[in-house]
Tab-separated table of C-alpha atoms in Angstrom:
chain	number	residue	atom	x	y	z
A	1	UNK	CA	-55.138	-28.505	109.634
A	2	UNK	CA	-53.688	-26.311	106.620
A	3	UNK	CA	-50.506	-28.101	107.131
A	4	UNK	CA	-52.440	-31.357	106.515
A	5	UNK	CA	-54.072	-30.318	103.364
A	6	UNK	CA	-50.429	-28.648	101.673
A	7	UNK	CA	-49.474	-32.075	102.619
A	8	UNK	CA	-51.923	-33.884	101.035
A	9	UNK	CA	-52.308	-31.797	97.862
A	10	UNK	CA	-48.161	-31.986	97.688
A	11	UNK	CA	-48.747	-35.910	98.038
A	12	UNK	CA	-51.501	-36.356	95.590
A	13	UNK	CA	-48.991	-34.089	93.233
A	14	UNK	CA	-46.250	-36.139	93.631
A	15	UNK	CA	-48.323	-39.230	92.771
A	16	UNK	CA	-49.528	-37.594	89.466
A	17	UNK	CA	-46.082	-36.814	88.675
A	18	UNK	CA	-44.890	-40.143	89.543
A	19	UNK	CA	-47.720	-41.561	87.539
A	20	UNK	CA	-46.963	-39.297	84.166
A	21	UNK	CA	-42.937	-40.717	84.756
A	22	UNK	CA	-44.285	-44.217	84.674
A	23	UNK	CA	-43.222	-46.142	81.744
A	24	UNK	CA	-45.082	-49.213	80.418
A	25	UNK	CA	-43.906	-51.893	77.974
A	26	UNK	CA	-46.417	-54.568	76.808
A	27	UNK	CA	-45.565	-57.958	75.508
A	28	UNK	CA	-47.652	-60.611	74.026
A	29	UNK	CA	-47.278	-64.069	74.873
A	30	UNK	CA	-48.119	-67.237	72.993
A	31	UNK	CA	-50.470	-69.358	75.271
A	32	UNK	CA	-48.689	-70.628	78.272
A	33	UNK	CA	-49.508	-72.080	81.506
A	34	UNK	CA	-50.482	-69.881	84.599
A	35	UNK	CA	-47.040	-71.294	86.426
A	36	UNK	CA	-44.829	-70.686	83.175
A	37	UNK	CA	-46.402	-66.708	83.063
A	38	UNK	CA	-45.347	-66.267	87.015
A	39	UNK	CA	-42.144	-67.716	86.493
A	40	UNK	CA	-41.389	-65.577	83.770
A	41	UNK	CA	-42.670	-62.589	85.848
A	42	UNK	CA	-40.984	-63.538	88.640
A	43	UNK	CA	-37.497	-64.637	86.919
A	44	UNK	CA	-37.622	-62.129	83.953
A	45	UNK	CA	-39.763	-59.012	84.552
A	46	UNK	CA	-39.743	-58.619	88.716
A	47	UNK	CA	-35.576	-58.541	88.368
A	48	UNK	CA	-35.907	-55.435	85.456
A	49	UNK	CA	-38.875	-53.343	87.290
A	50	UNK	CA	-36.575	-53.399	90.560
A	51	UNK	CA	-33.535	-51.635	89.303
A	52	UNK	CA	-35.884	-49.880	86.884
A	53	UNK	CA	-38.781	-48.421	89.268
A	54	UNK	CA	-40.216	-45.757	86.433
A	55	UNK	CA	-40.855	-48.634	84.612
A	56	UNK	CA	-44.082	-51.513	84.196
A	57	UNK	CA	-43.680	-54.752	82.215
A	58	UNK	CA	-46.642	-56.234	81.042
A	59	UNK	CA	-47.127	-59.172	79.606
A	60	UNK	CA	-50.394	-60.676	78.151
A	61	UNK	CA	-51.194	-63.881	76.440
A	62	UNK	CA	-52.932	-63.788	73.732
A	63	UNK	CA	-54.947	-66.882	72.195
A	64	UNK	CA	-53.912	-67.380	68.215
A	65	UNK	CA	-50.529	-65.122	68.465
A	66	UNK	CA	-49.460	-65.304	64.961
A	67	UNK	CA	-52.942	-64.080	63.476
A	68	UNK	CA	-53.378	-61.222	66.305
A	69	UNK	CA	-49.766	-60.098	65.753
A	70	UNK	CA	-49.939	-59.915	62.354
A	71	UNK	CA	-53.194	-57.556	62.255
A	72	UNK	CA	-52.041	-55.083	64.863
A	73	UNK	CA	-48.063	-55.091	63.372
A	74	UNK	CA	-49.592	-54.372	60.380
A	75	UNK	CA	-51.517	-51.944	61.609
A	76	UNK	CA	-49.230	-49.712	62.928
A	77	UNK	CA	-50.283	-50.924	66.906
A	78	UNK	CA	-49.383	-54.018	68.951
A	79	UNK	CA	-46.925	-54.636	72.010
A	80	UNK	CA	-43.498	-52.934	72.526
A	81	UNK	CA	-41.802	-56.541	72.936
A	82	UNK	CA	-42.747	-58.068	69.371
A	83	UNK	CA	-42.401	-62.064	69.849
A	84	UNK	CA	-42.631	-64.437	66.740
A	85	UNK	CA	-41.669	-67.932	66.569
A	86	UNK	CA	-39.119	-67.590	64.021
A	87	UNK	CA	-36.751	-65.724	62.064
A	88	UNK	CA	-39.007	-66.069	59.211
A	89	UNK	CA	-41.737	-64.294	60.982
A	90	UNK	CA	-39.364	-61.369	62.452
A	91	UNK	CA	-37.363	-61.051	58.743
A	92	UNK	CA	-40.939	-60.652	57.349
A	93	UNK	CA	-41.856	-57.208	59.836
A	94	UNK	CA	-38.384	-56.051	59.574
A	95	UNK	CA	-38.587	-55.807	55.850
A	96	UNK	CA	-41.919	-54.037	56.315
A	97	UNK	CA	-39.984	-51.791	58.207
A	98	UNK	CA	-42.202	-52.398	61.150
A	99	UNK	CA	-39.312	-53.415	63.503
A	100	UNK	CA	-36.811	-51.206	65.360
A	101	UNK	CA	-32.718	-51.726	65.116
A	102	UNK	CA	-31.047	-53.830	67.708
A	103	UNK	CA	-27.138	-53.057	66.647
A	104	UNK	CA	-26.863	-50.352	68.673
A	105	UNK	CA	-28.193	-52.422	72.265
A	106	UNK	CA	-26.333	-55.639	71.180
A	107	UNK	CA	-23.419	-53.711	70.778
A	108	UNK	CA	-23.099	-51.631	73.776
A	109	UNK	CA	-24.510	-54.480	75.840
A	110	UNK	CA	-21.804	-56.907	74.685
A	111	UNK	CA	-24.054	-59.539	73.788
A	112	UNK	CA	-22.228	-59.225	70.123
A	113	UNK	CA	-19.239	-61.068	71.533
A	114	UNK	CA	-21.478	-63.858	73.445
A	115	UNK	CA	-24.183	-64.550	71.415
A	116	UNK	CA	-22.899	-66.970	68.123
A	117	UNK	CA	-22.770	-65.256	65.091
A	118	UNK	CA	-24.662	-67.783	63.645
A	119	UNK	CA	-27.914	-66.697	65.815
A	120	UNK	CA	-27.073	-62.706	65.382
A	121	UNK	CA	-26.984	-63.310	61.511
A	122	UNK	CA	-30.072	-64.663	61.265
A	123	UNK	CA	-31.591	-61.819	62.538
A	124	UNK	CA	-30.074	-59.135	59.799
A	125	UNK	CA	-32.520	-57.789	57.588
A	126	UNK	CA	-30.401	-55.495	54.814
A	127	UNK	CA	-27.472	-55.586	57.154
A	128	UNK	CA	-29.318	-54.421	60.606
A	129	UNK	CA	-29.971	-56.797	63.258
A	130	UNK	CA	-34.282	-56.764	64.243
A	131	UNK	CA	-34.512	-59.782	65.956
A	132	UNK	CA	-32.549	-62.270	69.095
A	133	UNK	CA	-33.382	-65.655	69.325
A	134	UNK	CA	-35.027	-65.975	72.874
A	135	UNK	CA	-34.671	-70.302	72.258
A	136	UNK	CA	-32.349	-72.334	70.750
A	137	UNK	CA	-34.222	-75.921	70.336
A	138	UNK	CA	-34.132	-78.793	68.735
A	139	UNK	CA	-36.522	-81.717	66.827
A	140	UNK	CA	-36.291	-85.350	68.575
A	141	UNK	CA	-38.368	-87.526	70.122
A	142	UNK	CA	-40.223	-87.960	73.814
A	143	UNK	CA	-41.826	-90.859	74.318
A	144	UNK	CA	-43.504	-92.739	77.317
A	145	UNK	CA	-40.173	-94.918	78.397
A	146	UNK	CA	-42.535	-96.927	80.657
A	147	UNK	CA	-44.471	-98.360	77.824
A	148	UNK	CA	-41.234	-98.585	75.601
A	149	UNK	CA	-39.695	-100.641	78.686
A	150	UNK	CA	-43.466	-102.844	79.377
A	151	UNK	CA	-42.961	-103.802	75.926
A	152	UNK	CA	-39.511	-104.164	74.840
A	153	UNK	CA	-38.925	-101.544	72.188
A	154	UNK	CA	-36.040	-99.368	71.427
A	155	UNK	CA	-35.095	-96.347	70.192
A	156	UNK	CA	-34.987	-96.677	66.178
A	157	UNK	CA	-31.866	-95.675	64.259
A	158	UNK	CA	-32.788	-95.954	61.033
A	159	UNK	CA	-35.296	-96.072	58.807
A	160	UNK	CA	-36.150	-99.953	59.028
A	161	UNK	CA	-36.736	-99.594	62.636
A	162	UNK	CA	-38.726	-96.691	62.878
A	163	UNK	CA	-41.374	-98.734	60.633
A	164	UNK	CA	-40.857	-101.818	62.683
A	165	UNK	CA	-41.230	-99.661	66.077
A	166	UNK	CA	-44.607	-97.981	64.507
A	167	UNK	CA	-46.249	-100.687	62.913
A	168	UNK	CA	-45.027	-102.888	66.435
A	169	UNK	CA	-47.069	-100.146	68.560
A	170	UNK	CA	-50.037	-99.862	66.372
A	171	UNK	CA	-50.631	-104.078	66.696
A	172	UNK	CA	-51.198	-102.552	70.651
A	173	UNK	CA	-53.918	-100.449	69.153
A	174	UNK	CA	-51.647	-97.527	70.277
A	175	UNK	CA	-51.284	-94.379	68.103
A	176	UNK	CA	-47.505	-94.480	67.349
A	177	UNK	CA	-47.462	-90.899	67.134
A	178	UNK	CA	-49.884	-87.734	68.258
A	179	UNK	CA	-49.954	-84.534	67.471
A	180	UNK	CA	-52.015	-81.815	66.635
A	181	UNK	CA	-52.229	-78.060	64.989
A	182	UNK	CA	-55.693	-77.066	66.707
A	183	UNK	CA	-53.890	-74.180	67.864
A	184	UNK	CA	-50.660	-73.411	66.253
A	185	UNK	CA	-51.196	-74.501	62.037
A	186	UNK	CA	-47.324	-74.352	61.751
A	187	UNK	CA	-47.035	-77.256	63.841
A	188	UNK	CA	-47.555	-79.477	60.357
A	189	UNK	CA	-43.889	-77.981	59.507
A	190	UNK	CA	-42.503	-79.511	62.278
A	191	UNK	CA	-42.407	-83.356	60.731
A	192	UNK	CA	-41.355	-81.451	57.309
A	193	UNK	CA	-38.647	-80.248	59.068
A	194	UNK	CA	-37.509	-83.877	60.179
A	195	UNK	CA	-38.421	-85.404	57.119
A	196	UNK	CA	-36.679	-83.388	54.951
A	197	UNK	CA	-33.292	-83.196	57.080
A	198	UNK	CA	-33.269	-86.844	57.869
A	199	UNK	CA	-34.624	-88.496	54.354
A	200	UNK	CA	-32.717	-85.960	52.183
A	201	UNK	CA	-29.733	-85.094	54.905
A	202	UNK	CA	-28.372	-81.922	56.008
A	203	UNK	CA	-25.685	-81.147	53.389
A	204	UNK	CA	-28.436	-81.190	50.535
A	205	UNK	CA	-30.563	-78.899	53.251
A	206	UNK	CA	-27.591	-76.756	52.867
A	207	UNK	CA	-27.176	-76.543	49.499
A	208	UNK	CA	-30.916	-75.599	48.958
A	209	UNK	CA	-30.643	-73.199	51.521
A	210	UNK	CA	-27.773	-71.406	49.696
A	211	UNK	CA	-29.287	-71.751	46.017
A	212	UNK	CA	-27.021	-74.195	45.326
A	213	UNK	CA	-29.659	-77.383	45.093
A	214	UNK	CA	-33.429	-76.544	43.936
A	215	UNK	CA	-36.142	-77.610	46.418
A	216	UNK	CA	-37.502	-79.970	43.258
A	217	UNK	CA	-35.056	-82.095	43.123
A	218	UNK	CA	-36.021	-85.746	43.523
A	219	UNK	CA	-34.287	-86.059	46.826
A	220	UNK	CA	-36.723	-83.745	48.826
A	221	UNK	CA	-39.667	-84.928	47.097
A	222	UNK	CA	-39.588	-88.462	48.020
A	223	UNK	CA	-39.336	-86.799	51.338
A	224	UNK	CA	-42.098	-85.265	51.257
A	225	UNK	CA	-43.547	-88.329	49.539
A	226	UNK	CA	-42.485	-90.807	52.434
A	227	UNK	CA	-43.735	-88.302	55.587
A	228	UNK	CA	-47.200	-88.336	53.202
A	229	UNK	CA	-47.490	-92.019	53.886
A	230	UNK	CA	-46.001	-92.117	57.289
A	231	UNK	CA	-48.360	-89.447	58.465
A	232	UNK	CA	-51.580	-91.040	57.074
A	233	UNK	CA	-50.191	-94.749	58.954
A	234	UNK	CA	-48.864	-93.583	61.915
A	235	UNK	CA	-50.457	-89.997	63.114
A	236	UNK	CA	-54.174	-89.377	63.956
A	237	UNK	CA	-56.596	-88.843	60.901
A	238	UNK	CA	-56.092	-85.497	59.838
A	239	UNK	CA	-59.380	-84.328	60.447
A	240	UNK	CA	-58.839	-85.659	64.323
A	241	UNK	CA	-55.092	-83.988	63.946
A	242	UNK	CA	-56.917	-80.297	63.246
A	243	UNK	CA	-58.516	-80.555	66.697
A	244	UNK	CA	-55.703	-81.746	69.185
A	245	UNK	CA	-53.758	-78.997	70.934
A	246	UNK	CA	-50.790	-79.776	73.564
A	247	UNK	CA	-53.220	-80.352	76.626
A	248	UNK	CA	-55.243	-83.082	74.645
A	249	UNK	CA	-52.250	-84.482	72.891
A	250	UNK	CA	-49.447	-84.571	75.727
A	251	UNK	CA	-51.905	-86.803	77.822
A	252	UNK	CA	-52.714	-89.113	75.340
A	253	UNK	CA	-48.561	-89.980	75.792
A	254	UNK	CA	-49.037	-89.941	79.324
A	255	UNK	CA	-51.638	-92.712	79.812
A	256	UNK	CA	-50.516	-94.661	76.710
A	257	UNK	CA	-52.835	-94.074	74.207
A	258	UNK	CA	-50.176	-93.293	71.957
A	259	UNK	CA	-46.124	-93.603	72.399
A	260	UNK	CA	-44.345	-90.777	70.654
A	261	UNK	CA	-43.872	-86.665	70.411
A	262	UNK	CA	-42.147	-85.835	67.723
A	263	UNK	CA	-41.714	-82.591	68.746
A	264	UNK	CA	-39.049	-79.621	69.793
A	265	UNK	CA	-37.356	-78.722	72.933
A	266	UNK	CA	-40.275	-76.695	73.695
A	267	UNK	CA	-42.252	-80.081	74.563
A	268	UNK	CA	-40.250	-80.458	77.834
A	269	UNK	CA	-42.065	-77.584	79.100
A	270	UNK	CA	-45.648	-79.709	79.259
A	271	UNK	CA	-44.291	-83.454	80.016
A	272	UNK	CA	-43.161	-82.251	83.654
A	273	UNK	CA	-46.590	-80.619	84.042
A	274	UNK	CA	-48.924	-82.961	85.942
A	275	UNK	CA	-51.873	-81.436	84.127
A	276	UNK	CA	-50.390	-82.553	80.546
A	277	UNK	CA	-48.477	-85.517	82.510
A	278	UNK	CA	-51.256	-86.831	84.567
A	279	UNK	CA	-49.249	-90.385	85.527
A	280	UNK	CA	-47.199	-91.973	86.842
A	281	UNK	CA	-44.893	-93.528	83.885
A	282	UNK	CA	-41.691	-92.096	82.859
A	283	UNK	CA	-40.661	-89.944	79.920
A	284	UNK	CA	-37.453	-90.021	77.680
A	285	UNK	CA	-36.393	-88.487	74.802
A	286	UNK	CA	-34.385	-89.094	71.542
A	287	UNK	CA	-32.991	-87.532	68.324
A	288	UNK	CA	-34.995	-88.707	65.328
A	289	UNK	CA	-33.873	-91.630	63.067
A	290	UNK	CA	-32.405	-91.739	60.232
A	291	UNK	CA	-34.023	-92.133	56.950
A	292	UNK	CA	-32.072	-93.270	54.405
A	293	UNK	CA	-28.636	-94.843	54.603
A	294	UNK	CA	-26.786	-92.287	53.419
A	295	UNK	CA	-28.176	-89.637	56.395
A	296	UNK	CA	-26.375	-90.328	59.732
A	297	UNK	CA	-27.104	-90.699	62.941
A	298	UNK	CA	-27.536	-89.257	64.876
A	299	UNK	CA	-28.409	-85.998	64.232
A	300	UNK	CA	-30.553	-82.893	65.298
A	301	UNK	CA	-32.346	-80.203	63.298
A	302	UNK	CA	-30.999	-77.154	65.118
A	303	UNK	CA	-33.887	-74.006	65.203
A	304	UNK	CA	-34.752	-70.254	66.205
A	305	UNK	CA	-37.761	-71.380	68.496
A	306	UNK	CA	-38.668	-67.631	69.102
A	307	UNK	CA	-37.677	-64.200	68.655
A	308	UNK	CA	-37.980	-60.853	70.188
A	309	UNK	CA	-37.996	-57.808	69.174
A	310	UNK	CA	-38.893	-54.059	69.518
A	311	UNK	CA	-42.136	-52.472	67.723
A	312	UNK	CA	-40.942	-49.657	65.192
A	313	UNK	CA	-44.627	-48.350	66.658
A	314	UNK	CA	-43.425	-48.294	70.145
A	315	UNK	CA	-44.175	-44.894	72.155
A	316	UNK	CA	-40.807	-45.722	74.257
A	317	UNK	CA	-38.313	-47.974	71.622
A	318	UNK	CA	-35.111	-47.391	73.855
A	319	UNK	CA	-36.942	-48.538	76.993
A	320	UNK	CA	-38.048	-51.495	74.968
A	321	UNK	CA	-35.206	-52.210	73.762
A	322	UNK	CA	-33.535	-51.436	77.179
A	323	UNK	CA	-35.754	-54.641	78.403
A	324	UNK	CA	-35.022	-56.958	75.869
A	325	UNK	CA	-31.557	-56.796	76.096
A	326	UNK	CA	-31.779	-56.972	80.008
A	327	UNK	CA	-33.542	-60.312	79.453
A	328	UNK	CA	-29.881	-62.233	78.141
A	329	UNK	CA	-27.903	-60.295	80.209
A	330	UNK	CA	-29.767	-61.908	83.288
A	331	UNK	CA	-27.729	-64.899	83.419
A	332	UNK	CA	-29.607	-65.644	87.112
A	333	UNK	CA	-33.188	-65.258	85.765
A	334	UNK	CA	-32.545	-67.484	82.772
A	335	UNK	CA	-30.945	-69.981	84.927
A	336	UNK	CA	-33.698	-70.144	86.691
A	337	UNK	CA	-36.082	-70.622	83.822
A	338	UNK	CA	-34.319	-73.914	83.014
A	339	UNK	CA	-36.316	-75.314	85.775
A	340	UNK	CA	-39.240	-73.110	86.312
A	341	UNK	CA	-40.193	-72.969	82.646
A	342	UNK	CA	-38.108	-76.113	81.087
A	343	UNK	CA	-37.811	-75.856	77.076
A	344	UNK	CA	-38.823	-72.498	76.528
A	345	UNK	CA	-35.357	-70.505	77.426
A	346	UNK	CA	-32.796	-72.035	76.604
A	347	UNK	CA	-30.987	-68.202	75.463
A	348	UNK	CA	-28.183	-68.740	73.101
A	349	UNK	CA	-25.860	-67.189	76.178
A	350	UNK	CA	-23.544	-68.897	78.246
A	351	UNK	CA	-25.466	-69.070	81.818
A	352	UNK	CA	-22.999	-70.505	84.521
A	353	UNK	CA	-24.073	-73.635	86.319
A	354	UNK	CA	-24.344	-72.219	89.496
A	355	UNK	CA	-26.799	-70.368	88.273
A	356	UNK	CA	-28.910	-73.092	87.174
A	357	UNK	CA	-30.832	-75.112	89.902
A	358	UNK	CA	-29.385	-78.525	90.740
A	359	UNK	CA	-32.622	-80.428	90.560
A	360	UNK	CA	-33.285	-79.902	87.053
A	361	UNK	CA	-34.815	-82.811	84.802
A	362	UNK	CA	-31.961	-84.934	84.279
A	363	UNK	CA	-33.674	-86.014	80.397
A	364	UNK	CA	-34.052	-82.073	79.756
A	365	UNK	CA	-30.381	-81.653	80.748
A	366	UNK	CA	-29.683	-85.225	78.438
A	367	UNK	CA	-31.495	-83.442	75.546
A	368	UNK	CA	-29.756	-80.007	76.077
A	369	UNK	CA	-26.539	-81.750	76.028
A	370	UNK	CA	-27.068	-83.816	73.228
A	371	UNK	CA	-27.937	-80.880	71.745
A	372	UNK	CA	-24.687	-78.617	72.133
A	373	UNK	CA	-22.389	-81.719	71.600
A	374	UNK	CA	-24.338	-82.508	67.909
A	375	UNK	CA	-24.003	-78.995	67.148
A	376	UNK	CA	-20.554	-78.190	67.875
A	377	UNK	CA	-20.116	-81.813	65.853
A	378	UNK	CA	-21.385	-80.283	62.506
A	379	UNK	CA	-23.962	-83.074	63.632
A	380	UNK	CA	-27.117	-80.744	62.863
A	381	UNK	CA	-30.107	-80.114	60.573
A	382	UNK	CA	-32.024	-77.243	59.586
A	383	UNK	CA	-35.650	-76.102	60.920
A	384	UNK	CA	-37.671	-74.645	58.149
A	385	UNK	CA	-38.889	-71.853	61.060
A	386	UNK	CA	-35.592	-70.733	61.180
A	387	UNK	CA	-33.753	-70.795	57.828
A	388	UNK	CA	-36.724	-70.081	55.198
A	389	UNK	CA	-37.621	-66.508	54.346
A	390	UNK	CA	-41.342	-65.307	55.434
A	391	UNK	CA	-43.380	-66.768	52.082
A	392	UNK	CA	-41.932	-69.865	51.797
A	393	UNK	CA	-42.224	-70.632	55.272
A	394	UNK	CA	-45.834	-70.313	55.147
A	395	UNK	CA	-46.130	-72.598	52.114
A	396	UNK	CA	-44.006	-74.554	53.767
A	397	UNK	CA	-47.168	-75.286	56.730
A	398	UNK	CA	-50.350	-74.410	54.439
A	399	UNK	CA	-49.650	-76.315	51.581
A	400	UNK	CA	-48.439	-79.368	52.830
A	401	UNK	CA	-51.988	-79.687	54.320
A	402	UNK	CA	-53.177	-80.165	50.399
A	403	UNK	CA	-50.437	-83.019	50.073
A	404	UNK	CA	-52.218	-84.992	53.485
A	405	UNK	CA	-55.364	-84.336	51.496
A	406	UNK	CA	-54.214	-85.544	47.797
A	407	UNK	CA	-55.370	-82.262	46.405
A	408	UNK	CA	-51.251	-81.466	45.557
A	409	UNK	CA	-48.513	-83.942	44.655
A	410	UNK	CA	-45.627	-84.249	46.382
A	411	UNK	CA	-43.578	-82.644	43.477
A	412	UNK	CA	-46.077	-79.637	42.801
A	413	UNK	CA	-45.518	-79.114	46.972
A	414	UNK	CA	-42.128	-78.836	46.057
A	415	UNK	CA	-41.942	-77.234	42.869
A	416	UNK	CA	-44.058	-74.218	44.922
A	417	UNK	CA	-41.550	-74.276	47.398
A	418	UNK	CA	-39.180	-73.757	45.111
A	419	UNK	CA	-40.396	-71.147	43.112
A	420	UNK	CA	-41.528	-69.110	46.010
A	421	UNK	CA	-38.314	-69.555	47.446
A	422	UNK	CA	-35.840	-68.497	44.635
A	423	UNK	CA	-37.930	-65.357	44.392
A	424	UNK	CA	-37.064	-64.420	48.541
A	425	UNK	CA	-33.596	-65.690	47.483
A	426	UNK	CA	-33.302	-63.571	44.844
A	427	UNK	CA	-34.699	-60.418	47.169
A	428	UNK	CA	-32.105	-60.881	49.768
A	429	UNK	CA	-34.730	-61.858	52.665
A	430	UNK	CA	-33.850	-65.472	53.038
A	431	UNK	CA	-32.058	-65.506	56.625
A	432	UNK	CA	-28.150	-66.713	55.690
A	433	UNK	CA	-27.142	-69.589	56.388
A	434	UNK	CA	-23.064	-69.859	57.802
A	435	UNK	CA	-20.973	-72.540	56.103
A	436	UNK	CA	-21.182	-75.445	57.548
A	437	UNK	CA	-18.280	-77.102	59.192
């Protein structure tokens, strides 16, 4: 009997002990689907905790991510894994000095010879690296092929036809194109994005980028100016727009109550969901059109969907950090992802094609390749997410709001953005931008 209890007490010790070892790392998630959260777990997190038993990864969604991040960032608290959806976001914190180093991890991991310099770069707040893009994406278009095929319309090129194909669709009493920012505001900068890199093209992107070209100059206004009138003719009425998220808006494709997403490679991850894709009809996708004759096509406006990075806050940084690089070095994970949770992780790291899964959706694999070809081509745009610094980017969402409602003009939108933006040029916290080829 004394035997028993030394054993137990020695057992209950060793579980204490084990217990105090434990190490936990949080991460906050944007709101995703209960299959997307296991695959992650299973693909991502499962992989790390079984070479690494002293240590939990937790991962929690969290309803309005930007807004709850923010507050507990600020505030000295939040998750170890820090996830925003954009350099702009990350460069923001890591001039707060709220973010931890990555140089170090990259470095020793090798991920500074894989990942593009182009994505690393990005991520360099006064020469130190605080974020890794987690997906490369792109802007295009999916659309319900079925209905384009029922009724004989094709993909537009230019500007001409894009009118043609919206005005054509809304004689069906079809909403040529849905969307929605109930739960994600930035979504307005989406069609900025597309607007601005296929009315005023991607060289005068450039330039403005670089403080070369101001953000006033005629060019990007009548941007602005023609996505004004395009959005109040062919999206829903702004004050339905404020209340549509994904799962009301991806169905209303689905069942042909409107025709069009323009939307990112993140938009893959909901049309092969039955509950956003509840029918039968087909899906295909497309890069943008051209807006003026002078832009090509085609084209792609080439983003930073989302970053991670490590809390400066974090009670275990190297563990964190540990993680997050463990996440691109897991070429069989990520591999996986490209089917389990289409859209969302596409890592700017080479993952073999053995490791990815043969039955993936052939028009996510079109749009992936279409993507890398463009790219290498010097075919690409810019994302505002991406390339603007933190205070510009915001303008860049809020204030076009004012423009839908006629309370700004198109050239005091711009003259704001400009001013707001030579100010983060000036500072050094506008993410650079590589020569372009």
């Amino acid at each position: 009997m004394r035997k028993f209890f030394v054993t137990m007490i020695m057992l209950v010790l060793l579980a204490i002990l084990w217990a105090q070892n434990q190490i936990k790392i949080t991460w906050w998630y944007e709101e995703v689907t209960p299959e997307h959260l296991n695959a992650m777990i299973k693909d991502l997190v499962e992989p790390y905790e079984k070479t690494h038993p002293n240590v939990d990864v937790e991962i929690t969604v969290k309803t309005q991510l930007l807004e709850v991040l923010r507050a507990a960032i600020v505030a000295g608290k939040g998750p170890d894994i820090v996830m925003t959806m954009g350099p702009a976001e990350a460069n923001r914190y890591a001039k707060a000095g709220l973010l931890f180093p990555l140089d170090e991890y990259i470095r020793k991991s090798g991920l500074d010879k894989e990942i593009p310099s182009l994505f690393l770069e990005i991520g360099k707040v006064y020469g130190k690296i605080y974020s890794i893009p987690k997906t490369i994406e792109s802007m295009g278009i999916i659309y319900n092929k079925t209905l384009f095929e029922k009724n004989g319309w094709k993909i537009p090129k230019t500007r001409e036809e894009w009118v043609a194909l919206c005005e054509a669709i809304k004689k069906k009493g079809i909403i040529p194109v849905v969307a929605g920012n109930a739960n994600w505001r930035p979504t307005n900068e989406h069609f900025v994005t597309v607007y601005l890199n296929h009315y005023a093209g991607p060289e005068n992107v450039y330039k403005a980028l670089t403080g070369q070209m101001s953000w006033s100059d005629p060019v990007f206004v009548k941007a602005i100016e023609m996505f004004k009138n395009d959005f109040k003719k062919y999206w829903p009425e702004f004050s339905v727009y404020t209340t549509l998220a994904p799962e009301d808006f991806v169905p209303m494709v689905a069942t042909r109550q409107a025709a069009m997403l323009v939307i990112g490679t993140w938009g893959f991850q909901w049309v092969g969901d039955p509950a956003y894709w509840p029918s039968d009809d087909e899906w295909g996708w497309a890069p943008f059109p051209s807006l003026r004759d002078e832009v090509p096509y085609p084209i792609v406006d080439i983003g930073i969907g989302t970053t991670l990075s490590v809390n400066k806050s974090s009670k275990n940084p190297d563990v964190a950090a540990d993680f997050l690089i463990n996440i691109f070095t897991n070429k069989e994970g990520l591999g996986k992802l490209q089917k389990d949770f289409p859209g969302e992780w596409i890592a700017p790291v080479n993952i073999p094609s053995e490791a990815i899964p043969k039955d993936v959706d052939p028009v996510f694999v079109e749009h992936i390749q279409t993507q890398y070809k463009l790219l290498k081509e010097g075919k690409y745009g810019y994302t505002t997410w991406t390339f603007l610094g933190p205070e510009t980017w915001q303008w860049c969402y809020e204030g076009i709001e004012k423009v839908w409602l006629d309370e700004i003009t198109p050239e005091e939108y711009m003259k704001k953005w400009d001013e707001i933006f030579k100010k983060e040029f000036k500072e050094g916290i506008v993410p650079p931008v590589p020569p372009r080829k």
